[in-house]
Amino acid sequence: MKKRSVRELDLPGKRVLVRVDFNVPVKDGRVTDDTRIRRAIPTIRYLLSEGARPILISHLGRPKGEPDPKYSMDPVSRSLGELLELQVLKLDAAVGPEVEEALDDWDGQGVALLENSRFYPGETENDPELSGQLARLADLYVNDAFGAAHRAHATTVGVAELLPPAAGLLMEEELDNLERVLREPERPLVAILGGAKVSDKLGVIESLLGAADTILIGGAMCFTFFKAKGYEVGQSLVEDDYLDEARWLMEEAGDRLVLPIDVVVADRMAEDADSRAVEVDRIPNDHMGLDISLGTVGIFRGHIERARTVFWNGPMGVFEMEAFARGTEDVARAVAESEAMSVVGGGDSVAAVEKLGLGDRMGFISTGGGASLEYIEGRELPGVAVLPDGKGGA
Ligand code: ADP
Ligand code: MG
């Protein structure tokens, strides 16, 4: 069942509180990556075209429940104004009489942007009082912040219980694409999983076992699997507490779980480290595995070429260092070139794809790092659960 969409709301003349994900990187008072702001633009433009008045709210960084100029939304406001080419009424608080007054006096041109929701301890506590104050500011509520939907906060859940709620266009797109991976994907569905820790991704692997035809494993997590198989992994990152789980997953998955055949090892994690490619059962004791190597890339590419749907989470190596970025780059290119519908989720994986300039060539790039993983795990996201079903059918 689809969630009620912003397109189902009666919008003309209404004030709409929109929870957006403007949690962007800021340096020296400037937004250094405006991707998340851009992704919220369609919903904002839609609201404006329908004659509604968008009042935007987001968290930014991790202030400690009190105002902190370091985490002010001012830089976001400037960036948003440039992108929209519209006036932004930036308020210096998120709630309270002054905000209410300013919104009453607002001429309704452009959009309003409230201050950082995490300047209030009630945000993360989902405090009814804060939710109530937020609800006084608007007639309707739209959640377009998929990246925050896995948290039960005042701006994602509390206020959604007080105002008529709906999903924004980006939220809808996120849900549609992740749903497409989990339910009735075009087959074969190939999942590519990497990143640092198996423990972060166990739930995801388990859930994908039920959905994917093939699961390709790269990144540091492969070494926990190799150790579970009895290989020597040298100084590679291993989670010893998860060896049993790794063994169980390999048994369950059989040959659907594909591990690397060769890896790039180095004597330390540094650009100028002494590195070379070895087969996975030949990792020297004093070396660590930091990337997948060419034989593995060839096998992975074969699976990706035959796929009709690809879900990718987690880099194949320490892509932040050029010396260990090749595996991630080659896999990213293979996904970009494949005919498959591709969905990329996870903060670092998305960063890697964007850094390579391949963002436009992926089917869908999820804005929700942790949220997209929890969704794939099959967990209910509080910020999604609180939205009612729509009229649109399945
Ligand atoms: P995502 O944010 O896409 O979900 P993760 O946060 O799980 O991805 O993992 C990303 C991190 O994993 C990167 O910082 C990368 O350097 C690290 N990583 C990948 N492969 C290895 C490896 N072989 N050894 C150590 N760290 C690795
Ligand atoms: Mg990460």
PDB file of C-alpha atoms in Angstrom, residues 89-189:
ATOM      1  CA  LEU A  89      12.296  33.794   5.097  1.00  0.00           C
ATOM      2  CA  LYS A  90      14.917  32.432   7.510  1.00  0.00           C
ATOM      3  CA  LEU A  91      13.761  32.376  11.123  1.00  0.00           C
ATOM      4  CA  ASP A  92      16.109  32.371  14.073  1.00  0.00           C
ATOM      5  CA  ALA A  93      14.117  29.787  16.006  1.00  0.00           C
ATOM      6  CA  ALA A  94      11.952  26.802  15.124  1.00  0.00           C
ATOM      7  CA  VAL A  95       9.027  27.462  17.460  1.00  0.00           C
ATOM      8  CA  GLY A  96       7.679  30.092  19.819  1.00  0.00           C
ATOM      9  CA  PRO A  97       5.679  33.344  19.723  1.00  0.00           C
ATOM     10  CA  GLU A  98       8.256  35.186  17.629  1.00  0.00           C
ATOM     11  CA  VAL A  99       8.209  32.509  14.961  1.00  0.00           C
ATOM     12  CA  GLU A 100       4.414  32.466  14.982  1.00  0.00           C
ATOM     13  CA  GLU A 101       4.314  36.236  14.619  1.00  0.00           C
ATOM     14  CA  ALA A 102       6.873  36.266  11.813  1.00  0.00           C
ATOM     15  CA  LEU A 103       4.879  33.644   9.929  1.00  0.00           C
ATOM     16  CA  ASP A 104       1.655  35.600  10.441  1.00  0.00           C
ATOM     17  CA  ASP A 105       3.343  38.696   9.017  1.00  0.00           C
ATOM     18  CA  TRP A 106       4.938  36.753   6.167  1.00  0.00           C
ATOM     19  CA  ASP A 107       3.868  37.971   2.744  1.00  0.00           C
ATOM     20  CA  GLY A 108       3.865  34.367   1.551  1.00  0.00           C
ATOM     21  CA  GLN A 109       6.556  34.936  -1.082  1.00  0.00           C
ATOM     22  CA  GLY A 110       9.035  32.107  -1.503  1.00  0.00           C
ATOM     23  CA  VAL A 111       9.520  29.715   1.382  1.00  0.00           C
ATOM     24  CA  ALA A 112      10.108  29.936   5.120  1.00  0.00           C
ATOM     25  CA  LEU A 113      12.957  28.061   6.781  1.00  0.00           C
ATOM     26  CA  LEU A 114      12.904  27.355  10.505  1.00  0.00           C
ATOM     27  CA  GLU A 115      16.040  27.051  12.627  1.00  0.00           C
ATOM     28  CA  ASN A 116      17.711  23.698  13.375  1.00  0.00           C
ATOM     29  CA  SER A 117      15.243  21.322  15.032  1.00  0.00           C
ATOM     30  CA  ARG A 118      18.014  19.872  17.194  1.00  0.00           C
ATOM     31  CA  PHE A 119      18.439  23.175  18.975  1.00  0.00           C
ATOM     32  CA  TYR A 120      15.580  21.771  21.088  1.00  0.00           C
ATOM     33  CA  PRO A 121      16.017  18.755  23.377  1.00  0.00           C
ATOM     34  CA  GLY A 122      12.387  17.875  22.628  1.00  0.00           C
ATOM     35  CA  GLU A 123      13.286  16.983  19.039  1.00  0.00           C
ATOM     36  CA  THR A 124      15.107  13.730  19.746  1.00  0.00           C
ATOM     37  CA  GLU A 125      12.888  13.038  22.775  1.00  0.00           C
ATOM     38  CA  ASN A 126       9.814  13.344  20.561  1.00  0.00           C
ATOM     39  CA  ASP A 127       8.412  15.674  23.212  1.00  0.00           C
ATOM     40  CA  PRO A 128       4.667  16.352  22.788  1.00  0.00           C
ATOM     41  CA  GLU A 129       5.136  19.956  23.829  1.00  0.00           C
ATOM     42  CA  LEU A 130       7.590  20.679  21.010  1.00  0.00           C
ATOM     43  CA  SER A 131       5.370  18.779  18.563  1.00  0.00           C
ATOM     44  CA  GLY A 132       2.420  20.887  19.684  1.00  0.00           C
ATOM     45  CA  GLN A 133       4.362  24.109  19.168  1.00  0.00           C
ATOM     46  CA  LEU A 134       5.367  22.967  15.689  1.00  0.00           C
ATOM     47  CA  ALA A 135       1.795  22.010  14.817  1.00  0.00           C
ATOM     48  CA  ARG A 136       0.630  25.570  15.608  1.00  0.00           C
ATOM     49  CA  LEU A 137       2.745  26.863  12.733  1.00  0.00           C
ATOM     50  CA  ALA A 138       0.930  25.089   9.894  1.00  0.00           C
ATOM     51  CA  ASP A 139      -2.252  23.480   8.552  1.00  0.00           C
ATOM     52  CA  LEU A 140      -0.667  20.394   7.011  1.00  0.00           C
ATOM     53  CA  TYR A 141       2.464  18.294   7.421  1.00  0.00           C
ATOM     54  CA  VAL A 142       4.618  16.738   4.709  1.00  0.00           C
ATOM     55  CA  ASN A 143       7.577  14.479   5.381  1.00  0.00           C
ATOM     56  CA  ASP A 144      10.198  14.555   2.625  1.00  0.00           C
ATOM     57  CA  ALA A 145      13.118  13.573   4.870  1.00  0.00           C
ATOM     58  CA  PHE A 146      13.563   9.886   4.189  1.00  0.00           C
ATOM     59  CA  GLY A 147      17.045  10.113   5.702  1.00  0.00           C
ATOM     60  CA  ALA A 148      15.514  10.971   9.090  1.00  0.00           C
ATOM     61  CA  ALA A 149      12.545   8.594   8.908  1.00  0.00           C
ATOM     62  CA  HIS A 150      14.242   5.893  10.975  1.00  0.00           C
ATOM     63  CA  ARG A 151      14.151   8.209  14.004  1.00  0.00           C
ATOM     64  CA  ALA A 152      11.032   8.788  16.095  1.00  0.00           C
ATOM     65  CA  HIS A 153      11.548  12.498  16.678  1.00  0.00           C
ATOM     66  CA  ALA A 154       9.188  15.454  17.124  1.00  0.00           C
ATOM     67  CA  THR A 155       9.645  16.593  13.508  1.00  0.00           C
ATOM     68  CA  THR A 156       9.287  13.098  12.037  1.00  0.00           C
ATOM     69  CA  VAL A 157       6.636  11.490  14.237  1.00  0.00           C
ATOM     70  CA  GLY A 158       5.251  13.792  16.946  1.00  0.00           C
ATOM     71  CA  VAL A 159       3.990  16.543  14.687  1.00  0.00           C
ATOM     72  CA  ALA A 160       2.762  14.016  12.105  1.00  0.00           C
ATOM     73  CA  GLU A 161       0.264  12.874  14.721  1.00  0.00           C
ATOM     74  CA  LEU A 162      -1.061  16.398  15.159  1.00  0.00           C
ATOM     75  CA  LEU A 163      -1.390  17.721  11.593  1.00  0.00           C
ATOM     76  CA  PRO A 164      -2.823  15.942   8.533  1.00  0.00           C
ATOM     77  CA  PRO A 165       0.298  14.198   7.213  1.00  0.00           C
ATOM     78  CA  ALA A 166       1.515  13.067   3.802  1.00  0.00           C
ATOM     79  CA  ALA A 167       4.695  11.886   2.091  1.00  0.00           C
ATOM     80  CA  GLY A 168       6.688  14.320  -0.056  1.00  0.00           C
ATOM     81  CA  LEU A 169       7.779  13.484  -3.588  1.00  0.00           C
ATOM     82  CA  LEU A 170      11.323  12.466  -2.595  1.00  0.00           C
ATOM     83  CA  MET A 171      10.001  10.304   0.237  1.00  0.00           C
ATOM     84  CA  GLU A 172       7.679   8.586  -2.239  1.00  0.00           C
ATOM     85  CA  GLU A 173      10.506   8.010  -4.689  1.00  0.00           C
ATOM     86  CA  GLU A 174      12.723   6.563  -1.965  1.00  0.00           C
ATOM     87  CA  LEU A 175      10.012   4.168  -0.822  1.00  0.00           C
ATOM     88  CA  ASP A 176       9.093   3.131  -4.378  1.00  0.00           C
ATOM     89  CA  ASN A 177      12.681   2.337  -5.319  1.00  0.00           C
ATOM     90  CA  LEU A 178      13.600   0.435  -2.182  1.00  0.00           C
ATOM     91  CA  GLU A 179      10.307  -1.418  -2.375  1.00  0.00           C
ATOM     92  CA  ARG A 180      11.192  -2.382  -5.927  1.00  0.00           C
ATOM     93  CA  VAL A 181      14.359  -4.068  -4.637  1.00  0.00           C
ATOM     94  CA  LEU A 182      12.624  -5.986  -1.874  1.00  0.00           C
ATOM     95  CA  ARG A 183       9.408  -6.997  -3.616  1.00  0.00           C
ATOM     96  CA  GLU A 184       9.071  -8.461  -7.071  1.00  0.00           C
ATOM     97  CA  PRO A 185      12.309  -7.085  -8.492  1.00  0.00           C
ATOM     98  CA  GLU A 186      13.126  -7.786 -12.113  1.00  0.00           C
ATOM     99  CA  ARG A 187      15.429 -10.778 -11.920  1.00  0.00           C
ATOM    100  CA  PRO A 188      18.174 -11.507 -11.524  1.00  0.00           C
ATOM    101  CA  LEU A 189      18.529  -9.199  -8.529  1.00  0.00           C
TER     102      LEU A 189
END
